[in-house]
mmCIF file with all atom_site columns, C-alpha atoms and ligand atoms in Angstrom:
data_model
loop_
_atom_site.group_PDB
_atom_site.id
_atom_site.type_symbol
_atom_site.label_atom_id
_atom_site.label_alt_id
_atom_site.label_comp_id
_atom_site.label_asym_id
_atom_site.label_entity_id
_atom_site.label_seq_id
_atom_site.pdbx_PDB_ins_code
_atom_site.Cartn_x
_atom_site.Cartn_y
_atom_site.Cartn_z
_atom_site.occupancy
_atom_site.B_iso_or_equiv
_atom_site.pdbx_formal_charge
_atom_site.auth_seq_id
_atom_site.auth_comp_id
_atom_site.auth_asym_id
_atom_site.auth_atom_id
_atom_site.pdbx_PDB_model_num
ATOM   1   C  CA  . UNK A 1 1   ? 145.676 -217.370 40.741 1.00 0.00 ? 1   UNK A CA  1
ATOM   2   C  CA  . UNK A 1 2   ? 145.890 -214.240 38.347 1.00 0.00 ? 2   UNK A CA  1
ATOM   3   C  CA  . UNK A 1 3   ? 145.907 -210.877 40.062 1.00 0.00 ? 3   UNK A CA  1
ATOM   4   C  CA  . UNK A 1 4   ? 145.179 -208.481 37.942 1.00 0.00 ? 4   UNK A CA  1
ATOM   5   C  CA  . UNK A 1 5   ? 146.897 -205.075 38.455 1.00 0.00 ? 5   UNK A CA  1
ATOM   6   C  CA  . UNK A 1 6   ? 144.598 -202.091 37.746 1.00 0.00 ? 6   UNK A CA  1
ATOM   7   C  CA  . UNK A 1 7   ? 146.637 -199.238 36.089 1.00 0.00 ? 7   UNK A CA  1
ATOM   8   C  CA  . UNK A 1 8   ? 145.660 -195.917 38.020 1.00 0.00 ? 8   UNK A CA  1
ATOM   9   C  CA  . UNK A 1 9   ? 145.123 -194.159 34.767 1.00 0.00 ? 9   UNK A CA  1
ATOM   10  C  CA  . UNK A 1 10  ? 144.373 -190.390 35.830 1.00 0.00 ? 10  UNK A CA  1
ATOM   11  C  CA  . UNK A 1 11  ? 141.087 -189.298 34.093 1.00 0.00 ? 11  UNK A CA  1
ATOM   12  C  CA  . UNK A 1 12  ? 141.444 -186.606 31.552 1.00 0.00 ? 12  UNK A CA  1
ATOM   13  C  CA  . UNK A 1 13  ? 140.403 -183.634 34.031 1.00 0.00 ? 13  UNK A CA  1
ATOM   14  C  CA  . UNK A 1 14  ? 142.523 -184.693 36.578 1.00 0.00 ? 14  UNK A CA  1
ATOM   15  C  CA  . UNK A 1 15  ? 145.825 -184.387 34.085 1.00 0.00 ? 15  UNK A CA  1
ATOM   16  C  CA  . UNK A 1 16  ? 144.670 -180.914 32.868 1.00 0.00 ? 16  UNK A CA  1
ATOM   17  C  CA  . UNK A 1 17  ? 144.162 -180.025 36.648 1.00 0.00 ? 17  UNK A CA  1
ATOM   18  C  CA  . UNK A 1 18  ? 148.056 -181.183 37.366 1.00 0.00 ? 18  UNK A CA  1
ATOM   19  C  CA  . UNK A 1 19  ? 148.833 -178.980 34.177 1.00 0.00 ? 19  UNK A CA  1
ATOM   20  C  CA  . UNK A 1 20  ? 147.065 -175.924 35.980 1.00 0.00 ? 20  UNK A CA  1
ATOM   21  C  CA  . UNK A 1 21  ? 148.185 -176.563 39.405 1.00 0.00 ? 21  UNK A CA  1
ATOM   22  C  CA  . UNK A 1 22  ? 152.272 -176.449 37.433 1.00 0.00 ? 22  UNK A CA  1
ATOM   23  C  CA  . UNK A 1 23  ? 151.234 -173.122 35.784 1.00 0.00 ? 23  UNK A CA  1
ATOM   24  C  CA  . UNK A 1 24  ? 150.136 -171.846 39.567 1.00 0.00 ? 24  UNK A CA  1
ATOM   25  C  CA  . UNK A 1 25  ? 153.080 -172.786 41.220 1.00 0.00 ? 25  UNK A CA  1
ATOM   26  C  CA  . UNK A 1 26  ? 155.482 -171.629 38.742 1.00 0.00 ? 26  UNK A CA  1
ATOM   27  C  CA  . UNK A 1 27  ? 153.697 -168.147 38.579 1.00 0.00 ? 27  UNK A CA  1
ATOM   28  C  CA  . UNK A 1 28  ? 152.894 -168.138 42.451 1.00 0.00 ? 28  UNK A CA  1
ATOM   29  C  CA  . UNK A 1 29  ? 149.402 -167.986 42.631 1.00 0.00 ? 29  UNK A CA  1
ATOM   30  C  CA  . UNK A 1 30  ? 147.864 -169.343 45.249 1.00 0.00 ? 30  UNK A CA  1
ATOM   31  C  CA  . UNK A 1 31  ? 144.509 -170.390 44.070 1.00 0.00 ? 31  UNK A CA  1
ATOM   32  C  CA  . UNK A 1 32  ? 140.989 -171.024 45.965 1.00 0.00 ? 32  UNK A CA  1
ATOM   33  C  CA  . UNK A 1 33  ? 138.073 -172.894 44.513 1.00 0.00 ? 33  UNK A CA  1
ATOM   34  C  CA  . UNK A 1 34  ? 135.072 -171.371 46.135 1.00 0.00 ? 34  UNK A CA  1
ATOM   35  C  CA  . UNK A 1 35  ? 131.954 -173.863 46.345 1.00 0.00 ? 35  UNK A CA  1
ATOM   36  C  CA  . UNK A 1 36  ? 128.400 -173.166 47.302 1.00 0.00 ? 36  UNK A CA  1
ATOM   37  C  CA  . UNK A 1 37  ? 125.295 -173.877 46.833 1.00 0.00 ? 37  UNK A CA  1
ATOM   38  C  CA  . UNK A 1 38  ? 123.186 -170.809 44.668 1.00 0.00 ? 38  UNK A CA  1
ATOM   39  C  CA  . UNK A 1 39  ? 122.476 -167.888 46.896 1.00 0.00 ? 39  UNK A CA  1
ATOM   40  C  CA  . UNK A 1 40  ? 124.938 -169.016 49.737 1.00 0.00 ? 40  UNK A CA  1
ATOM   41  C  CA  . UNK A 1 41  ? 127.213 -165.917 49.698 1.00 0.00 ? 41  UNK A CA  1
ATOM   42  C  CA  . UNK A 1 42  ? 129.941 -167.100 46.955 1.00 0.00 ? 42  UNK A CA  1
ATOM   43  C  CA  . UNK A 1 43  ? 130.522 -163.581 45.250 1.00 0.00 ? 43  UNK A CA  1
ATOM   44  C  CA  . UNK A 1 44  ? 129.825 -161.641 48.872 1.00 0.00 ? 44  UNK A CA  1
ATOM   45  C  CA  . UNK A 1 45  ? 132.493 -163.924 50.861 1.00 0.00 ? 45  UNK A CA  1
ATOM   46  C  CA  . UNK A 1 46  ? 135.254 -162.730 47.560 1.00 0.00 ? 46  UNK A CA  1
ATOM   47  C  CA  . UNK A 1 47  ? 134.028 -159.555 47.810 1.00 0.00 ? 47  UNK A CA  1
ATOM   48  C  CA  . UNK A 1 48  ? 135.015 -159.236 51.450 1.00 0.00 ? 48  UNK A CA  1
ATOM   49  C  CA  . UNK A 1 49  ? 138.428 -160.814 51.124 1.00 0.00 ? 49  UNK A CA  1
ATOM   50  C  CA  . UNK A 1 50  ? 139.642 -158.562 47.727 1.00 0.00 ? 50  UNK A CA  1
ATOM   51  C  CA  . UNK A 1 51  ? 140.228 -155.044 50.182 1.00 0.00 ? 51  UNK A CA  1
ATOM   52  C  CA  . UNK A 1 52  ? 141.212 -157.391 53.156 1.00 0.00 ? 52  UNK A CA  1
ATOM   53  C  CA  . UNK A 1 53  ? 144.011 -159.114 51.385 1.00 0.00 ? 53  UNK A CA  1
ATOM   54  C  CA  . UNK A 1 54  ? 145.927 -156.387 50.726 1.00 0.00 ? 54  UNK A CA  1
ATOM   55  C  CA  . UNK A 1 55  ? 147.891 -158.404 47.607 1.00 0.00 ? 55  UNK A CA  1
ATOM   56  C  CA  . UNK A 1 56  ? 146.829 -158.729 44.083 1.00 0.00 ? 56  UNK A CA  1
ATOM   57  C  CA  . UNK A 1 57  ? 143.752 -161.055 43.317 1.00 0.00 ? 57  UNK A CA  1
ATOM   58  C  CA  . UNK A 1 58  ? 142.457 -161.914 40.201 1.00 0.00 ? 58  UNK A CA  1
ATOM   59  C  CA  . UNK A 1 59  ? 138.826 -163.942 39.942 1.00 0.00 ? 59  UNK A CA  1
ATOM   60  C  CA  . UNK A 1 60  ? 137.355 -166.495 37.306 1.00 0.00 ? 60  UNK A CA  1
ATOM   61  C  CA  . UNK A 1 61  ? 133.478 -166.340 37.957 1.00 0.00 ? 61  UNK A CA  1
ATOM   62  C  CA  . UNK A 1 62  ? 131.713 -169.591 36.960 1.00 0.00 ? 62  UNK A CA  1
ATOM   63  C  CA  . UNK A 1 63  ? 127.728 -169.054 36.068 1.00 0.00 ? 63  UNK A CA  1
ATOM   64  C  CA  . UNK A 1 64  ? 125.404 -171.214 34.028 1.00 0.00 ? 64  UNK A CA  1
ATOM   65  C  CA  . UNK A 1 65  ? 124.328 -167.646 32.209 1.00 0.00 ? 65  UNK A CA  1
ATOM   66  C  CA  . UNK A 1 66  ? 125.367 -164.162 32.746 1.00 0.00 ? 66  UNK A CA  1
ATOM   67  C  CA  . UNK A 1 67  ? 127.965 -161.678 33.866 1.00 0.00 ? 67  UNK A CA  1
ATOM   68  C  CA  . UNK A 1 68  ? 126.711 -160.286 36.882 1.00 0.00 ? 68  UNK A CA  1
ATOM   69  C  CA  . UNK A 1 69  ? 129.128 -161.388 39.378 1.00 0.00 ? 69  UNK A CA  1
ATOM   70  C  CA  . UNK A 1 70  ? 132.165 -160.510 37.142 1.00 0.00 ? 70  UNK A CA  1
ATOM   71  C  CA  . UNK A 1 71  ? 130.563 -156.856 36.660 1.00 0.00 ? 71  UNK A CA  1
ATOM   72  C  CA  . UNK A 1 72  ? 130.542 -157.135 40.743 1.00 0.00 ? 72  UNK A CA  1
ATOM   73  C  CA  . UNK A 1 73  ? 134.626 -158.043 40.849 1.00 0.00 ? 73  UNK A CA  1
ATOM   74  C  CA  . UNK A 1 74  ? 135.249 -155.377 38.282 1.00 0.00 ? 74  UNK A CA  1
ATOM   75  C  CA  . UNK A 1 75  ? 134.748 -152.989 40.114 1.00 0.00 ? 75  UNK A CA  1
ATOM   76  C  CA  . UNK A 1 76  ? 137.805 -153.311 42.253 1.00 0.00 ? 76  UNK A CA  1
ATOM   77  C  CA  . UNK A 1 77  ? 139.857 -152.973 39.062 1.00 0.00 ? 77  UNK A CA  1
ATOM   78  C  CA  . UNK A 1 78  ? 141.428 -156.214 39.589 1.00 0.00 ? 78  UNK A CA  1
ATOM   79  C  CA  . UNK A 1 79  ? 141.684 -159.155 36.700 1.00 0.00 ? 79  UNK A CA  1
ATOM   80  C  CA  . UNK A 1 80  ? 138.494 -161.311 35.896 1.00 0.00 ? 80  UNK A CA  1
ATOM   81  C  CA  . UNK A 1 81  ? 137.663 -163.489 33.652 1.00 0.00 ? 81  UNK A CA  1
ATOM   82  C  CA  . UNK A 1 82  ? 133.348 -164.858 33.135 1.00 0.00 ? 82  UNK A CA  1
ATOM   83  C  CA  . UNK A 1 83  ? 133.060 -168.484 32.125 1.00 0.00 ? 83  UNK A CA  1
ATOM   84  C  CA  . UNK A 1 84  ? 129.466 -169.130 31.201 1.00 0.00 ? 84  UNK A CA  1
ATOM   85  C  CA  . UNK A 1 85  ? 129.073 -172.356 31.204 1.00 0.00 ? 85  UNK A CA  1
ATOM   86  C  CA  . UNK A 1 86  ? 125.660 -172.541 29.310 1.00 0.00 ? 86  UNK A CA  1
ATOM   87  C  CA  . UNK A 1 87  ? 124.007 -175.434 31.465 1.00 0.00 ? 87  UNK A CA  1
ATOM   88  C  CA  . UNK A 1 88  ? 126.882 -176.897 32.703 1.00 0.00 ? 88  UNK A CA  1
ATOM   89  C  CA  . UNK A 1 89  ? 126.691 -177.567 36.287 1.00 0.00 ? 89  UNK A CA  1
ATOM   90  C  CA  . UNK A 1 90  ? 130.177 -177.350 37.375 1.00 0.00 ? 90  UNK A CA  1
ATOM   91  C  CA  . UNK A 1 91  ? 133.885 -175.870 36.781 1.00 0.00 ? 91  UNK A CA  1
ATOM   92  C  CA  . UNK A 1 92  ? 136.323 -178.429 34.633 1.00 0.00 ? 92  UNK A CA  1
ATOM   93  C  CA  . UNK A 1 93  ? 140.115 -178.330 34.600 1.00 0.00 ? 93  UNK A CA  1
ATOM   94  C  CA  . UNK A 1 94  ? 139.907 -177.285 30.491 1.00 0.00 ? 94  UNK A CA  1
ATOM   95  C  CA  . UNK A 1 95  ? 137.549 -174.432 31.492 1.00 0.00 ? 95  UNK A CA  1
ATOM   96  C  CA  . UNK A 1 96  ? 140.135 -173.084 33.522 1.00 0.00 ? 96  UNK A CA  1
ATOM   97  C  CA  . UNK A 1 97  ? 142.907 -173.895 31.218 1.00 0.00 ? 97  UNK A CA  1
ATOM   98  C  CA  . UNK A 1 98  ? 140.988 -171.537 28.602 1.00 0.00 ? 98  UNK A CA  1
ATOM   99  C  CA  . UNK A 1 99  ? 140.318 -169.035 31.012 1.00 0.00 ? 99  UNK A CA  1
ATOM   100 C  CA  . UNK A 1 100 ? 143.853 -168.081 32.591 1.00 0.00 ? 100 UNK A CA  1
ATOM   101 C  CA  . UNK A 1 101 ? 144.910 -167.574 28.832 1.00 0.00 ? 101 UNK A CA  1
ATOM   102 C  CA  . UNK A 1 102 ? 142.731 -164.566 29.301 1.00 0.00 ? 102 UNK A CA  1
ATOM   103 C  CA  . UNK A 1 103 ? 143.806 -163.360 32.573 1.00 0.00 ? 103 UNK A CA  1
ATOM   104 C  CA  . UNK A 1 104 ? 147.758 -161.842 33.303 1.00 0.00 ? 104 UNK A CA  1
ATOM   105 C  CA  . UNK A 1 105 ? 148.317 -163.928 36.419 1.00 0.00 ? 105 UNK A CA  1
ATOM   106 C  CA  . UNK A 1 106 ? 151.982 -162.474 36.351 1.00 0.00 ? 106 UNK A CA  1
ATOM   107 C  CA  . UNK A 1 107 ? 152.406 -160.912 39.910 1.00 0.00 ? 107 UNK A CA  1
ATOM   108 C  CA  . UNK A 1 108 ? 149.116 -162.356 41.122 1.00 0.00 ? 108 UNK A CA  1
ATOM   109 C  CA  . UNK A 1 109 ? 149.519 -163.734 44.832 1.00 0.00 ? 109 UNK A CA  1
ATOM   110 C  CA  . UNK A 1 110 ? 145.697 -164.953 45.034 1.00 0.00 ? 110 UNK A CA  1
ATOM   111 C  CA  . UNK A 1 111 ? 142.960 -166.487 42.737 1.00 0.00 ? 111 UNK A CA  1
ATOM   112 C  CA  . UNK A 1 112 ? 139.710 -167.154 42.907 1.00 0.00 ? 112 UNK A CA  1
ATOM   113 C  CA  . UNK A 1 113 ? 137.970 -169.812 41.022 1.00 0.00 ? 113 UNK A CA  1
ATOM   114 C  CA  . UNK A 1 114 ? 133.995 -168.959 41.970 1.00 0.00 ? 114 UNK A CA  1
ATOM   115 C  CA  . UNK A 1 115 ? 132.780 -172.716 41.230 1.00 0.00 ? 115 UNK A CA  1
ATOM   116 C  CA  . UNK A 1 116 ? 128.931 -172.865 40.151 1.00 0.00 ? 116 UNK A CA  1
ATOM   117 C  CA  . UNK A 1 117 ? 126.353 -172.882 42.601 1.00 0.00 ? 117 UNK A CA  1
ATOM   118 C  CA  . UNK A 1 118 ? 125.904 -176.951 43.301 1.00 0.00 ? 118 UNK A CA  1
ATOM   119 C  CA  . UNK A 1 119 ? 126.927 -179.231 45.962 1.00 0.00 ? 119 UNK A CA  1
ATOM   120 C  CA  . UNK A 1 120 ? 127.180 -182.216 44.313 1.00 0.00 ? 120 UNK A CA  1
ATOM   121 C  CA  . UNK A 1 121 ? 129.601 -182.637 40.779 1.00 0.00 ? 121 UNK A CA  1
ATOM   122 C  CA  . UNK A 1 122 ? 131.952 -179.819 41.586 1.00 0.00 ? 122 UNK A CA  1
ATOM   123 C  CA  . UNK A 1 123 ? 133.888 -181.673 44.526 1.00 0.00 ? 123 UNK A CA  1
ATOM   124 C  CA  . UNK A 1 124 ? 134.260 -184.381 41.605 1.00 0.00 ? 124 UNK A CA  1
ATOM   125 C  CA  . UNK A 1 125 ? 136.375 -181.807 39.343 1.00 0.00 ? 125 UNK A CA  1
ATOM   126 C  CA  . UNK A 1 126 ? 139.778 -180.615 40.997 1.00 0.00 ? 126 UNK A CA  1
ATOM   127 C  CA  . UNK A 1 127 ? 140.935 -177.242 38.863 1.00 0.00 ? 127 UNK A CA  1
ATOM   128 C  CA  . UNK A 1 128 ? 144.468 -177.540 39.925 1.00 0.00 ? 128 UNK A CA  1
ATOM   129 C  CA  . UNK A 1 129 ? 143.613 -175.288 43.371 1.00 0.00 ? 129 UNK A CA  1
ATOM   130 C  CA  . UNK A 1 130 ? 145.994 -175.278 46.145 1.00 0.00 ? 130 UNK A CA  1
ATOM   131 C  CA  . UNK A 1 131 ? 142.547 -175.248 48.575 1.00 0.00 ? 131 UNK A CA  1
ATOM   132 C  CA  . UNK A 1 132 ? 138.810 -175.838 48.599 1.00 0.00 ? 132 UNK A CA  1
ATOM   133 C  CA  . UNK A 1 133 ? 136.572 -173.785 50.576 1.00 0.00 ? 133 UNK A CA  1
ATOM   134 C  CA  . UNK A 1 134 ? 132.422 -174.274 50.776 1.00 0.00 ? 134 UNK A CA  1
ATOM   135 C  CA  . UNK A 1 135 ? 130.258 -171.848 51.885 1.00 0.00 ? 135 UNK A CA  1
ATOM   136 C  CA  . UNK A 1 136 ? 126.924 -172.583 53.679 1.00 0.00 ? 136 UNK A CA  1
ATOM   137 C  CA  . UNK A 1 137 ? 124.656 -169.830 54.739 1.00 0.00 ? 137 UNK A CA  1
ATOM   138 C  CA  . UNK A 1 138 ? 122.136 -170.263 57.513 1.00 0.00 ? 138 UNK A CA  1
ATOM   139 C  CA  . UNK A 1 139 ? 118.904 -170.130 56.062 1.00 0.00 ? 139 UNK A CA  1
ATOM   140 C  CA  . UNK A 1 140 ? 119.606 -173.544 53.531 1.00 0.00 ? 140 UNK A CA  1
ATOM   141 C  CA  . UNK A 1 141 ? 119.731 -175.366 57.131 1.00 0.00 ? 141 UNK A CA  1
ATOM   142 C  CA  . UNK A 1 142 ? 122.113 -176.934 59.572 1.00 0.00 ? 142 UNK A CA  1
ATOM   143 C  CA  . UNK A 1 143 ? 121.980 -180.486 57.548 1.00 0.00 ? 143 UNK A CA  1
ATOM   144 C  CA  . UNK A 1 144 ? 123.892 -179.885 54.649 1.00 0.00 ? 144 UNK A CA  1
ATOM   145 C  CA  . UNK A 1 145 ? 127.113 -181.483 55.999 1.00 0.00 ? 145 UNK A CA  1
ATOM   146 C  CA  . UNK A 1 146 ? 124.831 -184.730 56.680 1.00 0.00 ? 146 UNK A CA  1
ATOM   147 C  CA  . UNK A 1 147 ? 123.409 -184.352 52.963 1.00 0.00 ? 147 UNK A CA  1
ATOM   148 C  CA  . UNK A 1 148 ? 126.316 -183.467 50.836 1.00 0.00 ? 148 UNK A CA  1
ATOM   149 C  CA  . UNK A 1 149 ? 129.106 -185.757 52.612 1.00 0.00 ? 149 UNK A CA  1
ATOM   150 C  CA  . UNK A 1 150 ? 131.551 -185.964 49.109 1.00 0.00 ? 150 UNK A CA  1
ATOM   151 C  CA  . UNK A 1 151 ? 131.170 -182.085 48.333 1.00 0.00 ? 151 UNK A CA  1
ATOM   152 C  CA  . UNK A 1 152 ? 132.231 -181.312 52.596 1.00 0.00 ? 152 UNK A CA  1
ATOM   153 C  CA  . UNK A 1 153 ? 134.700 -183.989 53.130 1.00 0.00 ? 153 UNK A CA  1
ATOM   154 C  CA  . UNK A 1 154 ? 137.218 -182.747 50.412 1.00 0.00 ? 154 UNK A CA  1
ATOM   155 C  CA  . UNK A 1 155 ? 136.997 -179.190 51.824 1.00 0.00 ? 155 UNK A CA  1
ATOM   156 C  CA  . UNK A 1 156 ? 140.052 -177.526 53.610 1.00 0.00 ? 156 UNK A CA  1
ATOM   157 C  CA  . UNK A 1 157 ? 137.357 -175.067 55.188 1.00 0.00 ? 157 UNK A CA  1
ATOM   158 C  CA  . UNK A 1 158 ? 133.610 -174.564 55.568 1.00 0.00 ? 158 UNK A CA  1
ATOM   159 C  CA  . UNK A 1 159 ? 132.530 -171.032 55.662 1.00 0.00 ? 159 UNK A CA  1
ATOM   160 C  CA  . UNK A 1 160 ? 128.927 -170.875 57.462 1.00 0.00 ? 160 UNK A CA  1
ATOM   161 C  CA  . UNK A 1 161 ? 127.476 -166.989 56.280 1.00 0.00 ? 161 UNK A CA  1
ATOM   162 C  CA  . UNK A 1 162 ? 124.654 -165.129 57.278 1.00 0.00 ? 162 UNK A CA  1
ATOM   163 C  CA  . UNK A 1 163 ? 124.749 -165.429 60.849 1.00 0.00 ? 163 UNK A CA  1
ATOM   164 C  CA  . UNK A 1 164 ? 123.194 -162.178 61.369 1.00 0.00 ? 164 UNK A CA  1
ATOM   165 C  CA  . UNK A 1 165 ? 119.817 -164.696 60.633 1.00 0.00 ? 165 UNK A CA  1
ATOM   166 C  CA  . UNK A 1 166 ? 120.378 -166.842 63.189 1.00 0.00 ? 166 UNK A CA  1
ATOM   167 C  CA  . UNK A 1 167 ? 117.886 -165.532 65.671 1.00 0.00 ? 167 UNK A CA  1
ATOM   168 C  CA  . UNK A 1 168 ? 115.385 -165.698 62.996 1.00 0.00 ? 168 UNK A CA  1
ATOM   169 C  CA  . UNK A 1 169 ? 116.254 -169.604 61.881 1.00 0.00 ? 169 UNK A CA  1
ATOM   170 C  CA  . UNK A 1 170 ? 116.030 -172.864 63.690 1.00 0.00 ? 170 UNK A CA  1
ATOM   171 C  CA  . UNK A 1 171 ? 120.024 -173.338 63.044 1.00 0.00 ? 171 UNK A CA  1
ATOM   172 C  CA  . UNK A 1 172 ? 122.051 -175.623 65.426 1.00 0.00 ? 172 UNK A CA  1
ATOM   173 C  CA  . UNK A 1 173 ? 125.088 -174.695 65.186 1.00 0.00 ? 173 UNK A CA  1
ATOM   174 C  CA  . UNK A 1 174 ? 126.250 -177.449 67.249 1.00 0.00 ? 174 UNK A CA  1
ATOM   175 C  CA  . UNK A 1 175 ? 124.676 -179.814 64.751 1.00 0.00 ? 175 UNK A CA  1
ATOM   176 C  CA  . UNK A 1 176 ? 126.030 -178.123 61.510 1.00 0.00 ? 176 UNK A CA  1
ATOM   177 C  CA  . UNK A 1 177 ? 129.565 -178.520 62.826 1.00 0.00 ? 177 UNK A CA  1
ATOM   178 C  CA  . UNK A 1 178 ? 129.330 -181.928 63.949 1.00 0.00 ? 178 UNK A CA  1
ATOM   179 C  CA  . UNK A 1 179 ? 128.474 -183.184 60.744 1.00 0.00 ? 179 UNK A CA  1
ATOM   180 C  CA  . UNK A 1 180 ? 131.299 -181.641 59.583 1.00 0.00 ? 180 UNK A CA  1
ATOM   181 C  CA  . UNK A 1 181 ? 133.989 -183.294 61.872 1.00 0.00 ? 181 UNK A CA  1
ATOM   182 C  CA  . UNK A 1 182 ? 132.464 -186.290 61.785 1.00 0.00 ? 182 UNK A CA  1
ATOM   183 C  CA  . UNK A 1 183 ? 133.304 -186.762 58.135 1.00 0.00 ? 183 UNK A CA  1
ATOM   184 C  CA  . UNK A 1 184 ? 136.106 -183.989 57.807 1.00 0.00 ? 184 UNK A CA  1
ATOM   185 C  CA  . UNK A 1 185 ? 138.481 -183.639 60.680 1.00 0.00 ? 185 UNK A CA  1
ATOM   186 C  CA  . UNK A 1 186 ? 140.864 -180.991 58.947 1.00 0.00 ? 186 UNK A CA  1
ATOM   187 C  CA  . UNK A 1 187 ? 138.305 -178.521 58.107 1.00 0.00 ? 187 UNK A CA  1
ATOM   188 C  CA  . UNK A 1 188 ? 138.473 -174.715 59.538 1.00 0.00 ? 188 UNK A CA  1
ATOM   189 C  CA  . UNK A 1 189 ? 135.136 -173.658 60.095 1.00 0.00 ? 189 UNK A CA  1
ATOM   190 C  CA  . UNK A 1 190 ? 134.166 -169.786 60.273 1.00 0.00 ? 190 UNK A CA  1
ATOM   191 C  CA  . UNK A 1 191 ? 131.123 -168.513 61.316 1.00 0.00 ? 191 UNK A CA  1
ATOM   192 C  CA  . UNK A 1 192 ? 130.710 -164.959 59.412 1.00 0.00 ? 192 UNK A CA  1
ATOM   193 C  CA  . UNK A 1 193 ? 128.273 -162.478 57.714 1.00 0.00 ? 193 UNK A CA  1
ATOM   194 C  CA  . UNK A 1 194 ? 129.003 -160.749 55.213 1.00 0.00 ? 194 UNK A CA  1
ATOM   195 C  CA  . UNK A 1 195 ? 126.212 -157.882 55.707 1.00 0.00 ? 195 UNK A CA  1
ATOM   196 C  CA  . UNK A 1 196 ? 127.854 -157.185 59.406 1.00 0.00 ? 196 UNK A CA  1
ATOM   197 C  CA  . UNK A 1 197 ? 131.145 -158.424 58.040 1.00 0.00 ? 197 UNK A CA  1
ATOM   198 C  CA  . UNK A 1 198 ? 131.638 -160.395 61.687 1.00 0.00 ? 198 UNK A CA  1
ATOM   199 C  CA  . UNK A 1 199 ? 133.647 -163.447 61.047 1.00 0.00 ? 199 UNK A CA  1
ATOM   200 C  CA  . UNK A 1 200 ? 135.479 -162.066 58.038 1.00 0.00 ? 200 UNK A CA  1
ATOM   201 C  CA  . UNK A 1 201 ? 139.028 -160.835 59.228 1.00 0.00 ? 201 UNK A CA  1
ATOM   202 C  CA  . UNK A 1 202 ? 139.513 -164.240 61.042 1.00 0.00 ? 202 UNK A CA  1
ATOM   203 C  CA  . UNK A 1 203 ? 138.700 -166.158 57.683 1.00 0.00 ? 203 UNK A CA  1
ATOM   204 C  CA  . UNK A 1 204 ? 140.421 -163.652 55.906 1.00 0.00 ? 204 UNK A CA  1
ATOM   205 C  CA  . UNK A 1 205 ? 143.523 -163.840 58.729 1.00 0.00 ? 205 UNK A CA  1
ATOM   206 C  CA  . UNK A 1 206 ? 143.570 -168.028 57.490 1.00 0.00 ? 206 UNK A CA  1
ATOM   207 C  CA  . UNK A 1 207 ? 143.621 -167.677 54.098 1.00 0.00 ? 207 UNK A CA  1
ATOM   208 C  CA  . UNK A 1 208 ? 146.880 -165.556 54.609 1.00 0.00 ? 208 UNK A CA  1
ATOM   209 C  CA  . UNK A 1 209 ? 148.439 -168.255 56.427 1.00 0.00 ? 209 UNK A CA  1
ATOM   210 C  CA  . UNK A 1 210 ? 147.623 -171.013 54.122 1.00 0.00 ? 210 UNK A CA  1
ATOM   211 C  CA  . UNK A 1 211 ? 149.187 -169.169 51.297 1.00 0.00 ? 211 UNK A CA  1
ATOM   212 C  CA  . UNK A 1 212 ? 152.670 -170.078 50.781 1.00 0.00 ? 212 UNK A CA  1
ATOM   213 C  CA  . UNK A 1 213 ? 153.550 -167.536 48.039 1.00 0.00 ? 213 UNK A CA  1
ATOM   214 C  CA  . UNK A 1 214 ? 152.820 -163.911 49.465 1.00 0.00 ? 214 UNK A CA  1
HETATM 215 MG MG1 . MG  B 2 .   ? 128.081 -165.613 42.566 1.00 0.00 ? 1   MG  B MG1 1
HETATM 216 ZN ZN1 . ZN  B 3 .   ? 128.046 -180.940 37.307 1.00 0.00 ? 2   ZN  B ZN1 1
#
């Protein structure tokens, strides 16, 4: 009987991601991709951690169309690059590759890749990040876990925002997290807001530890 032996042939993202990753290590950069859903707290949840990190953080901001959040990050004088993807619906390795020829990541301890709002494609794509992070916010529901399985099982932490709502929003917490562990038994999960800010010095307190370069 022939056995045929499949050759693992690493899809083109996947070698530009390795290519990334190299140019992060070698520089130091420890580098987050954010993912979310539209609306779920993405550019609030960076916001937060930029004053709280007390390092030097540089963002790429992913959008279909404008420059909003990047205006947002700008603010704290800090390097950021916009990628508009134009309809895209997700982050690729290449558009990263293009965009950190634009940014001086010399001396830069963190990096934020803010993916585009979707659960679905972007857990598909890895960048060349050292972690993943998703943010869920209370009012899309306690069932996303149950519904987007691929996007929160590749996820070294879920980040559930806008907790303040809860009294207003039939959220079972309970619920939300089991269908987390059930599919993802490494994930942190952190309950914050980031209008009250509750929530945000523990997350902030992990993401220190998991970086290996500051
Ligand atoms: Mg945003
Ligand atoms: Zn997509």
């Amino acid at each position: 009987m022939k056995i045929e032996i499949v050759k693992n042939i690493l899809e083109a993202n996947d070698q530009v991601a390795l290519l990334n990753r190299e140019t992060f290590n070698n520089l130091n950069v420890f580098t987050v991709n954010v993912m979310a859903s539209p609306g779920a707290g993405k550019t609030s949840l960076i916001l937060e951690a930029i004053p709280r990190l007390n390092s030097s953080v540089a963002v790429i901001e992913g959008d279909v169309a404008s420059s909003i959040d990047s205006e947002k990050v700008a603010r704290f004088n800090i390097p950021v690059v916009q990628i508009n993807t134009g309809g895209n619906c997700h982050l690729d390795a290449s558009m990263i590759r293009e965009a950190i020829k634009k940014l001086s990541l010399e001396g830069i301890r963190y990096l934020f890749i803010e993916n585009i709002g979707n659960l679905i494609c972007p857990a598909s794509f890895d960048l060349g990040e050292h972690i993943r992070i998703v943010i869920s916010s209370v009012p899309e529901g306690d069932d996303k876990p149950y519904k987007y399985p691929g996007l929160f099982s590749t996820v070294d932490a879920v980040i559930l925002n806008k907790i303040d709502l809860l009294p207003y929003v039939d959220f079972n917490i309970e619920y939300f997290k089991n269908g987390i562990t059930a599919i993802n038994k490494k994930a942190k999960i952190f309950p914050v807001s980031c209008k009250t800010d509750e929530g945000i010095d523990s997350w902030v307190e992990w993401l220190k530890g998991e970086n290996r370069y500051k």
